[in-house]
Amino acid sequence: EVQLVESGGGLVQVGGSLRLSCVASGFKTDYYAIGWFRQAPGKEREGVSCIYSTGENPNYVDFVKGRFTISSDNAKNSVYLQMNNLNPEDTAVYYCAVIRYCGPNNHWAPYDIWGQGIQVTVSS
């Protein structure tokens, strides 16, 4: 069974940075895609970024372009989300998930394989 474990959340001030990690286990292939999603209180879950395990097709939604960077270390079965210049609108619980497709259209179709969720809070 594929499992995802997240780490790296926390509390930062406006303009600060955090690095989220998503470590996978149980894959029987070296080629898969991971997406990062977030959900704030009272809002629907939204996609943030995605990447293939090989590093192909890094993709971002508009509101994080230029601030967030996604990367993959396939040898470690790990995907990272470096978040810079954070603002209060980034406050949410962040989840990584195995997805069917990573591309520019935000149609990433997550499987029902999720990390446990990690809180990111940005305060002024």
Short mmCIF file of C-alpha atoms in Angstrom, two decimals, residues 27-114:
data_model
loop_
_atom_site.label_atom_id
_atom_site.label_comp_id
_atom_site.label_asym_id
_atom_site.label_seq_id
_atom_site.Cartn_x
_atom_site.Cartn_y
_atom_site.Cartn_z
CA PHE A 27 5.40 2.45 -4.71
CA LYS A 28 6.16 -0.32 -7.17
CA THR A 29 7.22 2.15 -9.84
CA ASP A 30 9.70 5.01 -10.06
CA TYR A 31 7.30 7.07 -12.14
CA TYR A 32 4.32 8.72 -10.51
CA ALA A 33 2.96 12.18 -9.82
CA ILE A 34 2.44 14.06 -6.58
CA GLY A 35 0.26 17.08 -6.03
CA TRP A 36 0.06 19.53 -3.16
CA PHE A 37 -3.37 20.73 -2.12
CA ARG A 38 -4.58 22.99 0.64
CA GLN A 39 -7.79 23.68 2.48
CA ALA A 40 -8.56 26.70 4.62
CA PRO A 41 -11.46 26.82 7.09
CA GLY A 42 -14.75 27.33 5.29
CA LYS A 43 -13.21 26.85 1.85
CA GLU A 44 -12.98 24.01 -0.61
CA ARG A 45 -9.78 22.13 -1.17
CA GLU A 46 -7.67 23.65 -3.91
CA GLY A 47 -4.68 22.48 -5.86
CA VAL A 48 -1.39 24.30 -5.33
CA SER A 49 1.37 22.54 -7.23
CA CYS A 50 2.33 19.21 -8.72
CA ILE A 51 5.27 17.35 -10.17
CA TYR A 52 6.25 13.96 -11.51
CA SER A 53 8.67 11.91 -9.47
CA THR A 54 11.27 12.33 -12.22
CA GLY A 55 11.07 16.11 -11.89
CA GLU A 56 9.05 16.53 -15.05
CA ASN A 57 6.22 18.99 -15.48
CA PRO A 58 6.39 21.12 -12.35
CA ASN A 59 3.14 23.00 -12.28
CA TYR A 60 1.72 25.82 -10.17
CA VAL A 61 -1.54 27.62 -9.81
CA ASP A 62 -1.34 31.34 -10.48
CA PHE A 63 -1.55 32.51 -6.90
CA VAL A 64 1.71 30.78 -5.93
CA LYS A 65 3.76 31.25 -9.10
CA GLY A 66 7.02 32.97 -8.35
CA ARG A 67 6.75 32.21 -4.64
CA PHE A 68 6.57 28.42 -4.36
CA THR A 69 8.93 25.88 -5.86
CA ILE A 70 8.19 22.18 -6.10
CA SER A 71 10.92 19.58 -6.48
CA SER A 72 11.37 15.83 -6.40
CA ASP A 73 14.08 13.53 -5.14
CA ASN A 74 13.12 10.26 -6.75
CA ALA A 75 15.83 8.29 -4.96
CA LYS A 76 14.30 9.30 -1.64
CA ASN A 77 10.69 8.99 -2.81
CA SER A 78 10.24 12.55 -1.65
CA VAL A 79 8.57 15.65 -3.00
CA TYR A 80 9.19 19.07 -1.50
CA LEU A 81 7.33 22.33 -1.63
CA GLN A 82 9.47 25.36 -0.86
CA MET A 83 7.17 28.22 0.06
CA ASN A 84 8.64 31.72 0.08
CA ASN A 85 7.15 35.14 0.65
CA LEU A 86 4.19 33.67 2.46
CA ASN A 87 1.10 35.74 3.07
CA PRO A 88 -1.94 35.18 5.32
CA GLU A 89 -3.97 33.81 2.40
CA ASP A 90 -1.58 30.86 2.35
CA THR A 91 -2.82 29.78 5.77
CA ALA A 92 -4.35 26.33 5.39
CA VAL A 93 -3.87 22.66 5.99
CA TYR A 94 -1.65 21.33 3.24
CA TYR A 95 -1.96 17.82 1.87
CA CYS A 96 0.09 15.88 -0.61
CA ALA A 97 -1.57 13.24 -2.73
CA VAL A 98 -0.84 10.79 -5.49
CA ILE A 99 -2.44 12.18 -8.63
CA ARG A 100 -3.26 10.79 -12.05
CA TYR A 101 -1.90 13.69 -14.06
CA CYS A 102 0.28 16.76 -13.51
CA GLY A 103 -0.19 19.52 -16.04
CA PRO A 104 -1.06 23.18 -16.48
CA ASN A 105 -4.84 22.82 -16.37
CA ASN A 106 -5.20 21.93 -12.69
CA HIS A 107 -7.04 18.72 -13.58
CA TRP A 108 -4.88 16.56 -11.40
CA ALA A 109 -7.43 13.96 -10.33
CA PRO A 110 -6.03 12.77 -7.03
CA TYR A 111 -6.29 9.16 -6.09
CA ASP A 112 -7.55 8.44 -2.61
CA ILE A 113 -3.98 8.39 -1.30
CA TRP A 114 -3.22 11.39 0.88
#
